[in-house]
CSV table of C-alpha atoms in Angstrom, one decimal:
chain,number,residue,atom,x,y,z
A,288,UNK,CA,0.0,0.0,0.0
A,289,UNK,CA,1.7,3.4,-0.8
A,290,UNK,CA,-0.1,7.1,0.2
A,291,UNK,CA,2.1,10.1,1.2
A,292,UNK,CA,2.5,9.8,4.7
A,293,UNK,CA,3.5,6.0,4.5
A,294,UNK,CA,6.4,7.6,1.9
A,295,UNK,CA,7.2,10.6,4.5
A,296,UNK,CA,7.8,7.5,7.1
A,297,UNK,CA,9.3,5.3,4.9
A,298,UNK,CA,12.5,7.6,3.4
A,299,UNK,CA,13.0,9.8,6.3
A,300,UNK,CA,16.3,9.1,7.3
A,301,UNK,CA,18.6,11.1,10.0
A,302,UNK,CA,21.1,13.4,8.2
A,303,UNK,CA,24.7,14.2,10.1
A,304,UNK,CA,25.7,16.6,8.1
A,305,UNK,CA,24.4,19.9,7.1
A,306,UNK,CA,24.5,23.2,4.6
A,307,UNK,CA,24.9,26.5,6.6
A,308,UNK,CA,21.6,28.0,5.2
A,309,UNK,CA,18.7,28.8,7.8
A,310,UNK,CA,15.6,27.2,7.4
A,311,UNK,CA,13.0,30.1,6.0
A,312,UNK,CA,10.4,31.1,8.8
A,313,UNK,CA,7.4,29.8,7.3
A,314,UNK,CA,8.7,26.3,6.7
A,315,UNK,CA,10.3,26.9,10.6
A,316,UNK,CA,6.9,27.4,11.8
A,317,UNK,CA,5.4,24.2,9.9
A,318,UNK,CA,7.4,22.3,11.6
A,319,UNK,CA,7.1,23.3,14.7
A,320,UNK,CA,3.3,23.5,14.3
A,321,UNK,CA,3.0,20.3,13.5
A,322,UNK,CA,5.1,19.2,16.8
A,323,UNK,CA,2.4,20.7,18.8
A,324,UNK,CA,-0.4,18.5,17.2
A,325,UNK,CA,1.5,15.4,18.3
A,326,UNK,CA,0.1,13.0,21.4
A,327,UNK,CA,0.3,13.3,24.6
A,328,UNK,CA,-1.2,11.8,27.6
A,329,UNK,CA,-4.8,12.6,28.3
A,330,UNK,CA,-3.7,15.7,25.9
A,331,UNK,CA,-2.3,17.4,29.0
A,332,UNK,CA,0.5,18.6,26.3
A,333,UNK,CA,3.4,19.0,29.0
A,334,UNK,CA,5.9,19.6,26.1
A,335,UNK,CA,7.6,23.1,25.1
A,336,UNK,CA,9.5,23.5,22.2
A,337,UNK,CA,12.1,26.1,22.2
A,338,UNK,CA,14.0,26.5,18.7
A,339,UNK,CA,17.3,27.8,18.5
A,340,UNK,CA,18.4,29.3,15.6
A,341,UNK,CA,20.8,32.8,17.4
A,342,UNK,CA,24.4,32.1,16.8
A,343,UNK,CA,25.1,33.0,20.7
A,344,UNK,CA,23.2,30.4,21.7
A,345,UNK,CA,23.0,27.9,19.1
A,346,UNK,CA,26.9,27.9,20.6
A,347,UNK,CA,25.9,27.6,24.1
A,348,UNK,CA,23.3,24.9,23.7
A,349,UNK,CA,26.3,22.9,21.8
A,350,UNK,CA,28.9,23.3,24.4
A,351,UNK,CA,26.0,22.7,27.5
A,352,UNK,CA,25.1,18.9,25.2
A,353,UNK,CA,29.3,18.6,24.8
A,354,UNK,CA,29.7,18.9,28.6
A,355,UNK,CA,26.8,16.7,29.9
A,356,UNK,CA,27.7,14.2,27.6
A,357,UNK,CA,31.4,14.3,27.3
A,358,UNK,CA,31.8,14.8,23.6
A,359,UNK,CA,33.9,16.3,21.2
A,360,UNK,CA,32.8,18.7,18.0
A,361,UNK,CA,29.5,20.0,17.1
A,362,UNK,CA,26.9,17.3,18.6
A,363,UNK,CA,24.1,18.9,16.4
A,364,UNK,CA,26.6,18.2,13.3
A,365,UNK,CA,26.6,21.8,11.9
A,366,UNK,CA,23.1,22.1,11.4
A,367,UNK,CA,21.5,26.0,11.4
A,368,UNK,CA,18.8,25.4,13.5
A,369,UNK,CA,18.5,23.0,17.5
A,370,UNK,CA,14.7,22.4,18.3
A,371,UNK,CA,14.7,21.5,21.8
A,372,UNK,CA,11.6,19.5,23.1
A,373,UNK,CA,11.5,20.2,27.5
A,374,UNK,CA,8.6,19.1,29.3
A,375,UNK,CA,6.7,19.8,32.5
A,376,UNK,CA,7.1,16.9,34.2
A,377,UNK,CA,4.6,17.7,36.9
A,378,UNK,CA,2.0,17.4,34.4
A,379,UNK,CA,1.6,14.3,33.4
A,380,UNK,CA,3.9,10.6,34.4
A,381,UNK,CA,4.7,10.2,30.3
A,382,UNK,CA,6.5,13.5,29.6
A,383,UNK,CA,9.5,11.9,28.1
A,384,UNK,CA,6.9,9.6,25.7
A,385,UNK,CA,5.1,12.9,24.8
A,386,UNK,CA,8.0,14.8,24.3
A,387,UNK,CA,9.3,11.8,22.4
A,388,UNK,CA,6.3,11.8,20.0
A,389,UNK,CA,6.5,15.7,19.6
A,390,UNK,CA,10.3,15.1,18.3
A,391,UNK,CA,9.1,12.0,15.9
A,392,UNK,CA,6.2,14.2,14.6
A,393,UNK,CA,8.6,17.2,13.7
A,394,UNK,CA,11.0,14.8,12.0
A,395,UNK,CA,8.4,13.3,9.5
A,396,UNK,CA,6.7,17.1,9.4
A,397,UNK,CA,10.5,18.0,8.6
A,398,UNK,CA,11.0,15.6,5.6
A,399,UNK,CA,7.9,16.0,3.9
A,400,UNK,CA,8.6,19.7,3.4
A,401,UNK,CA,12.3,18.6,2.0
A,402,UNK,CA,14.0,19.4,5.5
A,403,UNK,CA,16.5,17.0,6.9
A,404,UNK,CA,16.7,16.3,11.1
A,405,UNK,CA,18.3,14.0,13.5
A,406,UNK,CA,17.4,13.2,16.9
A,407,UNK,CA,20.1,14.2,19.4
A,408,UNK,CA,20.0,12.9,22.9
A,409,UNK,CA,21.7,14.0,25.8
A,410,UNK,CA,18.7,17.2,27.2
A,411,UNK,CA,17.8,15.2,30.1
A,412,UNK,CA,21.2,16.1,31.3
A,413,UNK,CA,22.3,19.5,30.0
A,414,UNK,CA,18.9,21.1,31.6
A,415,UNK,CA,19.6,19.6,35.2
A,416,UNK,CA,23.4,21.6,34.8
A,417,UNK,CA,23.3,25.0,36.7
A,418,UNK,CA,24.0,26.1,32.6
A,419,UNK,CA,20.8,24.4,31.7
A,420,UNK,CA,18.9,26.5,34.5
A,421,UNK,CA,20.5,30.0,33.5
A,422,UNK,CA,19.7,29.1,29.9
A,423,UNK,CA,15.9,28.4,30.6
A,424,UNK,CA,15.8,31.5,32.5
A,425,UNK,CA,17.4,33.6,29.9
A,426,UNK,CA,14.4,32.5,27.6
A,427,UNK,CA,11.8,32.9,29.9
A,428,UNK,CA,11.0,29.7,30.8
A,429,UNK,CA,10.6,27.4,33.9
A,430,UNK,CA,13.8,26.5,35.4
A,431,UNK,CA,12.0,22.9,36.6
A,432,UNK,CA,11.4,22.2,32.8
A,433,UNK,CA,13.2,18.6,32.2
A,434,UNK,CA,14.9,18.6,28.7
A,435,UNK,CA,13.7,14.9,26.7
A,436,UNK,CA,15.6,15.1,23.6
A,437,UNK,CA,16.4,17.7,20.1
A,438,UNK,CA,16.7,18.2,16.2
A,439,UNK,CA,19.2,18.8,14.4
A,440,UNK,CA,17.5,20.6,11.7
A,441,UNK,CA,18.5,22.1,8.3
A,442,UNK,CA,19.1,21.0,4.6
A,443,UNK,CA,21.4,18.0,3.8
A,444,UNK,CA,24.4,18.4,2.6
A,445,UNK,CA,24.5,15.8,0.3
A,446,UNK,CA,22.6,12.3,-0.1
A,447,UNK,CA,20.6,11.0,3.1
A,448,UNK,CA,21.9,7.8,3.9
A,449,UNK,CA,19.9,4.6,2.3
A,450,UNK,CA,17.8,3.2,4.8
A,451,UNK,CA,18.8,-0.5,6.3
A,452,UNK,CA,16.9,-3.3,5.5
A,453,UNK,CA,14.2,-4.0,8.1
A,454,UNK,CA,14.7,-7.0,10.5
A,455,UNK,CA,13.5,-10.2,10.4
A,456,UNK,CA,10.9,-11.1,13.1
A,457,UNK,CA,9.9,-7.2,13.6
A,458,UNK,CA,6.1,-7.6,13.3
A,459,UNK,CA,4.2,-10.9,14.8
A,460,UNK,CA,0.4,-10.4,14.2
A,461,UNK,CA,-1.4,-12.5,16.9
């Protein structure tokens, strides 16, 4: 069976390397609508997504993920623009699942309007560092906001990766 969304799903693919040109505002805000339409328990909607596209802090969300994870380089793999997903995690006991969805729902939102992403993991620590905090205030927001994960998101430079072939044994119908 073939329809446009099953295609969206099917050939998105996360892209580790990226062209220096910004993602235009109206195909931004796309994007990031659509991340607000995603699931979430008892549609509480506990996430907030905060995208970064200043050069000032684009640089200090990278070095915040280099520290609390230990790496080396540009952990967002030069891409123009970091969408952070935090959630309120007084709100509901599946934050991390809804701000999980919110990232997976940007990513296909992202590829069907020719935009590339990758998931990058590591919020959950940088916004428990006292650098986390001060960044969250700087924007306004909630120091108690728990980071669940980010995009990397820009135009590819270059081809996407080919996808792997899918495993054997990863659907049993019962």
């Amino acid at each position: 069976m073939q329809n446009e969304t099953l295609n969206v799903l099917k050939t998105r693919r996360s892209v580790r390397k990226y062209k220096p040109d910004q993602v235009d505002p109206e195909t931004l805000n796309a994007i990031l609508e659509a991340g607000t339409y995603a699931p979430s328990g008892m549609g509480k909607q506990p996430s907030v997504i905060v995208a970064v596209q200043s050069p000032e802090d684009r640089k200090a969300v990278m070095e915040l993920n280099k520290k609390a994870r230990g790496g080396s380089g540009d952990p967002y793999y030069g891409a123009p623009t970091i969408v952070l997903v935090l959630a309120d995690s007084n709100i509901t006991g599946t934050f991390v699942e809804d701000g999980s969805c919110v990232l997976n729902t940007m990513m296909a939102a992202a590829h069907s309007l020719g935009v590339s992403s990758c998931w990058i993991h590591g919020e959950h620590l940088m916004f428990d560092l006292p650098e986390g905090k001060a960044l969250l205030k700087k924007w306004g927001l909630p120091e108690d906001l728990r980071g669940v994960g980010s995009l990397a998101l820009g135009y590819a430079e270059g081809q996407p990766p080919q996808p792997k072939p899918r495993k054997a044994g990863y659907i049993k119908i019962v």
